[in-house]
JSON list of C-alpha atoms in Angstrom, two decimals:
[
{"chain": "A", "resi": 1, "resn": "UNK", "atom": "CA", "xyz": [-41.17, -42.01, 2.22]},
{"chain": "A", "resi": 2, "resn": "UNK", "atom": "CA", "xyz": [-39.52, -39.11, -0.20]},
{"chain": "A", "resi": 3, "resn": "UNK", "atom": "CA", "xyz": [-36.03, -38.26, -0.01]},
{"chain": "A", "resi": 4, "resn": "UNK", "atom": "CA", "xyz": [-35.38, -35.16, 1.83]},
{"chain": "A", "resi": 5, "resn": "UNK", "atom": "CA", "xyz": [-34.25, -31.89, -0.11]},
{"chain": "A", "resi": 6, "resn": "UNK", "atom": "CA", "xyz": [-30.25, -31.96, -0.90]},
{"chain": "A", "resi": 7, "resn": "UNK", "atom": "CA", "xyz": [-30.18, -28.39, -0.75]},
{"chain": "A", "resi": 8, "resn": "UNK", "atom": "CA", "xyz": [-32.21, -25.56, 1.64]},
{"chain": "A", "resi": 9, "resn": "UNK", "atom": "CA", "xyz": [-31.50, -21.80, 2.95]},
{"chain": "A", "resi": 10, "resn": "UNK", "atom": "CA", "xyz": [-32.30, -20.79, 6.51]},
{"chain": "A", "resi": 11, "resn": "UNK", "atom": "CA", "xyz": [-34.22, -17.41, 6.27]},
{"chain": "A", "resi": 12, "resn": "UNK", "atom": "CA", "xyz": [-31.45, -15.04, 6.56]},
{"chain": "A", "resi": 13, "resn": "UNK", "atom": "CA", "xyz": [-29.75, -16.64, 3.77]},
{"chain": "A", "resi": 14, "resn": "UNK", "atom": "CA", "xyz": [-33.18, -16.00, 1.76]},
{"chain": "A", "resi": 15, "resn": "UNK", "atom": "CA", "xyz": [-33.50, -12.49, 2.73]},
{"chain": "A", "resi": 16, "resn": "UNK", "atom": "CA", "xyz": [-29.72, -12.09, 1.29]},
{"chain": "A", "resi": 17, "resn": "UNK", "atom": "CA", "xyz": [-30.62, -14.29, -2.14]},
{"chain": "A", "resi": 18, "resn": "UNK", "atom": "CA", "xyz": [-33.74, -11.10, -2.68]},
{"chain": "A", "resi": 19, "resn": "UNK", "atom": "CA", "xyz": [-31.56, -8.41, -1.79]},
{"chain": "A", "resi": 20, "resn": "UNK", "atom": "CA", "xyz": [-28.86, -9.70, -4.50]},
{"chain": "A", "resi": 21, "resn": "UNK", "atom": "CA", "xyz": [-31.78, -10.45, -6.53]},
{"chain": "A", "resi": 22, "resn": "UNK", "atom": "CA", "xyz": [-32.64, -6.81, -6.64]},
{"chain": "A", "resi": 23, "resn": "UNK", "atom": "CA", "xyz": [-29.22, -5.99, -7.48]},
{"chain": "A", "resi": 24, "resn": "UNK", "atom": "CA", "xyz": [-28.10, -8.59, -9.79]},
{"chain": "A", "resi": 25, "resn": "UNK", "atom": "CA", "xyz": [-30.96, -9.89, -11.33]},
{"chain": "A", "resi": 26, "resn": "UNK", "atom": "CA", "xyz": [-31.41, -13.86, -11.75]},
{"chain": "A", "resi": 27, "resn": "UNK", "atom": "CA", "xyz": [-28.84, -15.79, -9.67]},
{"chain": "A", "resi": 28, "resn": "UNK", "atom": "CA", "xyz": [-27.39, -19.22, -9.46]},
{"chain": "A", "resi": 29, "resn": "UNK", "atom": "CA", "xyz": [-24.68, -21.03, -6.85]},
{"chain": "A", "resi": 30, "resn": "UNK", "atom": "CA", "xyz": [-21.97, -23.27, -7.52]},
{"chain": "A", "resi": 31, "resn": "UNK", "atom": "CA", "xyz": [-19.93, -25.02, -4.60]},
{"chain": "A", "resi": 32, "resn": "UNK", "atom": "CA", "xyz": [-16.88, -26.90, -6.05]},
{"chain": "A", "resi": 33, "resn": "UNK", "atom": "CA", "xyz": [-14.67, -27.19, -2.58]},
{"chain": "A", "resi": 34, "resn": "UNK", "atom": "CA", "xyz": [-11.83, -25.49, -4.34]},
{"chain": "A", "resi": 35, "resn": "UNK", "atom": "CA", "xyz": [-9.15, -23.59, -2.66]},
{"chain": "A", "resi": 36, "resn": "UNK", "atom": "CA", "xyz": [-11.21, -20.19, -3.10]},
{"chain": "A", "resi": 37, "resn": "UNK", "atom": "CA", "xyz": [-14.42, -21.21, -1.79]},
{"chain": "A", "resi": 38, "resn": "UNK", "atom": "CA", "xyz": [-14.17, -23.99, 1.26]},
{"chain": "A", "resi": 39, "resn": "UNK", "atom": "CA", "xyz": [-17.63, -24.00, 2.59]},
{"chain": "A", "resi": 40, "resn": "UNK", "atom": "CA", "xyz": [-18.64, -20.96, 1.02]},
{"chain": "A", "resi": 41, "resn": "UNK", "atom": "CA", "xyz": [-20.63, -21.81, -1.89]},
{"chain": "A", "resi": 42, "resn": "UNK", "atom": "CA", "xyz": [-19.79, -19.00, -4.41]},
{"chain": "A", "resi": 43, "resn": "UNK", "atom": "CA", "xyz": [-23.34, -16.48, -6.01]},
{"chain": "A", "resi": 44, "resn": "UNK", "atom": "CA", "xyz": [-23.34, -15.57, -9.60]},
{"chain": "A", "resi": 45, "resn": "UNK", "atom": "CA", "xyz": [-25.41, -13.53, -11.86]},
{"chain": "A", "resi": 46, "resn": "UNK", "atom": "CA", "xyz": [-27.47, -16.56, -13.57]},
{"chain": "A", "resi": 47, "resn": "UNK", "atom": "CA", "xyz": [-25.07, -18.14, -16.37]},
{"chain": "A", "resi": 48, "resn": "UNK", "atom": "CA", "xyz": [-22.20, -16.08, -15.40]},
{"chain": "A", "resi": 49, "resn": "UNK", "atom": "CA", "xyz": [-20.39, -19.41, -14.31]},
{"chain": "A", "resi": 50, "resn": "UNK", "atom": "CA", "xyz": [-20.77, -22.32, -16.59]},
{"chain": "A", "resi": 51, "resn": "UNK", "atom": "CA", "xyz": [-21.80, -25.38, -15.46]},
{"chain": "A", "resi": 52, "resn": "UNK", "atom": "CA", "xyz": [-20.55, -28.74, -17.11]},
{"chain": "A", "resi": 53, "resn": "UNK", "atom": "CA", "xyz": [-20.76, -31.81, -17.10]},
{"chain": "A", "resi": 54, "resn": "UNK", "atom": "CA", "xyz": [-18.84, -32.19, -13.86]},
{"chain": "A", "resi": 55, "resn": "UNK", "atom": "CA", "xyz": [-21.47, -30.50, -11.69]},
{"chain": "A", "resi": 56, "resn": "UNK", "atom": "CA", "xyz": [-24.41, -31.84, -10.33]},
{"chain": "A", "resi": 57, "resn": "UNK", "atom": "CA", "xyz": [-27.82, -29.69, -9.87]},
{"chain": "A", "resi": 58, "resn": "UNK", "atom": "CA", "xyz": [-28.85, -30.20, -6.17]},
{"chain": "A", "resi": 59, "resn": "UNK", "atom": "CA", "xyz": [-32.15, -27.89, -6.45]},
{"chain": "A", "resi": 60, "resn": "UNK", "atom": "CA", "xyz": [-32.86, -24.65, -5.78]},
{"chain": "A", "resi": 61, "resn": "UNK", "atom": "CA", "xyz": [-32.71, -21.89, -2.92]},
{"chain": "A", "resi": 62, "resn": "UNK", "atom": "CA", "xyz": [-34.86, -18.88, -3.40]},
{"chain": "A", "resi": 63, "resn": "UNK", "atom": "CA", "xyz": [-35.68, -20.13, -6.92]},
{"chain": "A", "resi": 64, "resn": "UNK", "atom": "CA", "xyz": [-31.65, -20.12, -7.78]},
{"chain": "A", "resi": 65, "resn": "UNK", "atom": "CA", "xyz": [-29.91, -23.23, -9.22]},
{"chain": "A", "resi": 66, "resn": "UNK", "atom": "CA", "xyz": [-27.70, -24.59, -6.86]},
{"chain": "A", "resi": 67, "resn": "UNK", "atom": "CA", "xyz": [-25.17, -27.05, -8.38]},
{"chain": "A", "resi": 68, "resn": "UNK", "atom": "CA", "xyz": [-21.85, -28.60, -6.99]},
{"chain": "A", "resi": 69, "resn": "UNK", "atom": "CA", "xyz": [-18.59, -30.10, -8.77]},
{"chain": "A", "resi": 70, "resn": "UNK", "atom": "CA", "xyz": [-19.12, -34.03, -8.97]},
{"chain": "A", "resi": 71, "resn": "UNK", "atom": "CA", "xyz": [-16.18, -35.03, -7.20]},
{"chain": "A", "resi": 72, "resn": "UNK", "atom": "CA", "xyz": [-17.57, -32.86, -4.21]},
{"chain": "A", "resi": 73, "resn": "UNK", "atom": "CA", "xyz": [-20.63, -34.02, -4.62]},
{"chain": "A", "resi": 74, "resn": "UNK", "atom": "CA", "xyz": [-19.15, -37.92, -4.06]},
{"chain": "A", "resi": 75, "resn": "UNK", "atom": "CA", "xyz": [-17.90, -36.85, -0.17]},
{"chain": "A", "resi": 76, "resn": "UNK", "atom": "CA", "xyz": [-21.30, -34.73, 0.19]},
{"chain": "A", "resi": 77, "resn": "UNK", "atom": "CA", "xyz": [-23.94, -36.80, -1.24]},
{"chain": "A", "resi": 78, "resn": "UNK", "atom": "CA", "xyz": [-25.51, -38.63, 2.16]},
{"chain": "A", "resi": 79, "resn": "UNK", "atom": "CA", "xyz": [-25.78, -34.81, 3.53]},
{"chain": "A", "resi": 80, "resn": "UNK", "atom": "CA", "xyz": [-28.55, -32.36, 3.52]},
{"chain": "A", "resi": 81, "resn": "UNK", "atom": "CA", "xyz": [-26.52, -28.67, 3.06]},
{"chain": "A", "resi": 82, "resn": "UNK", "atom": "CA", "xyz": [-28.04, -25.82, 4.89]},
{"chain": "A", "resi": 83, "resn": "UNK", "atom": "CA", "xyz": [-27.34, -22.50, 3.28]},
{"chain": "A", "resi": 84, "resn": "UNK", "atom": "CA", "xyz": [-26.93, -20.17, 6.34]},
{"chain": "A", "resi": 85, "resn": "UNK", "atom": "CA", "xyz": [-25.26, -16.46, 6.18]},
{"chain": "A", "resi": 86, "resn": "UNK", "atom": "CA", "xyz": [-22.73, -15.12, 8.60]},
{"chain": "A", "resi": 87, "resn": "UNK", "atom": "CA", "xyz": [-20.78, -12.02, 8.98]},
{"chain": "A", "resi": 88, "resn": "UNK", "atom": "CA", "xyz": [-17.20, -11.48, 7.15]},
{"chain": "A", "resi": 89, "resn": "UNK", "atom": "CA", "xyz": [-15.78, -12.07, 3.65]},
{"chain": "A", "resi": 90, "resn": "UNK", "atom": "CA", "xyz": [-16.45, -15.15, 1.53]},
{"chain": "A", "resi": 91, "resn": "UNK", "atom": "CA", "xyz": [-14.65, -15.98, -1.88]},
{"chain": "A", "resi": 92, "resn": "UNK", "atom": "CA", "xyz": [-13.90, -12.74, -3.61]},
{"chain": "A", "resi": 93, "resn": "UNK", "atom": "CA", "xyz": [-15.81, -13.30, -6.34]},
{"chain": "A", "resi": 94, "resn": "UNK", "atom": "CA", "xyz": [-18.83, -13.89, -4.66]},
{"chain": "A", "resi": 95, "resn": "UNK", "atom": "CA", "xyz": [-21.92, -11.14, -5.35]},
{"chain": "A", "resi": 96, "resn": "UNK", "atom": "CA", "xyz": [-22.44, -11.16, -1.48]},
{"chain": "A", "resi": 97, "resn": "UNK", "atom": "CA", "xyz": [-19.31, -9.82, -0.71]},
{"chain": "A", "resi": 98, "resn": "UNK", "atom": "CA", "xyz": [-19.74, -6.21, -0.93]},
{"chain": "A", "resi": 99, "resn": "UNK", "atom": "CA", "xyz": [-22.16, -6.65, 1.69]},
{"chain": "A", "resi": 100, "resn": "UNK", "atom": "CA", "xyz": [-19.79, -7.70, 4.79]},
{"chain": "A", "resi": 101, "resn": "UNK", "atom": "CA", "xyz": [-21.48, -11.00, 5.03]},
{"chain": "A", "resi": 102, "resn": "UNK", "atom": "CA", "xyz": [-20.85, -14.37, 2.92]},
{"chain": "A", "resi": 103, "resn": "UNK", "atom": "CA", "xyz": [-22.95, -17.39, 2.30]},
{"chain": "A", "resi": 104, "resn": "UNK", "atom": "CA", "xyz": [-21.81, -20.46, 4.53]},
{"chain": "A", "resi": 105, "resn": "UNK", "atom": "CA", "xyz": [-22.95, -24.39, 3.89]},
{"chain": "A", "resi": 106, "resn": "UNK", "atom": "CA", "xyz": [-23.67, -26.29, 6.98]},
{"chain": "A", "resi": 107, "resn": "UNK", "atom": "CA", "xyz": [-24.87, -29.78, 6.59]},
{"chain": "A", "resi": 108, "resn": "UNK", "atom": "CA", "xyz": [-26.42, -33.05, 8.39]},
{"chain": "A", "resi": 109, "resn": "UNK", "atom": "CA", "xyz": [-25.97, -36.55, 7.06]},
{"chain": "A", "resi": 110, "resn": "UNK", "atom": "CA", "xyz": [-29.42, -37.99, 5.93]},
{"chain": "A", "resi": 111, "resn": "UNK", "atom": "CA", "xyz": [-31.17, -40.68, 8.35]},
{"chain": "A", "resi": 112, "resn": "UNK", "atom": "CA", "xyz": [-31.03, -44.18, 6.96]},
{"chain": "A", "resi": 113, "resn": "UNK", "atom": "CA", "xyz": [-34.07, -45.44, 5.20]}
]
């Protein structure tokens, strides 16, 4: 049995990743935890925010990277995250931000196997 996707967007959140798209061009997340961001995983423009060696590549959403800071990644890493939208202001240097809504992780811990 394969392991389930680490990362996946509900459809509003992939209706939101286009629209961007349109704007922006390419895209790419990053969720560190930080004080800025919470559960908010933060939207780039694609290579606007550098990835290192501390991040981790979970997979893609809408055909965007989607990585997370390795020490999150250590609390986070029996959970499937759902990348949902909801209305209000995310991390201010998010691209969705502008658009009175903000990208939101949910998650469920994987089933043993």
């Amino acid at each position: 049995m394969s392991q389930p996707e680490k990362v996946l967007a509900t459809d509003a959140a992939l209706e939101l990743i286009e629209r961007l798209r349109a704007k922006h061009g390419d895209l790419m997340f990053h969720q560190s935890g930080g004080c800025c961001d919470g559960s908010s995983p933060m939207c780039y423009p694609l290579g606007e925010f550098l990835v290192g060696e501390q991040d981790v590549l979970l997979g893609e959403i809408g055909g965007c990277p989607f990585y997370m800071g390795k020490a999150q990644y250590e609390y986070w890493k029996h959970t499937q995250l759902i990348i949902d939208v909801v209305t209000g202001r995310g991390g201010m240097f998010s691209l969705e931000g502008p658009e009175g809504v903000r990208f939101l992780t949910r998650s469920r811990v994987f089933p043993d196997s």
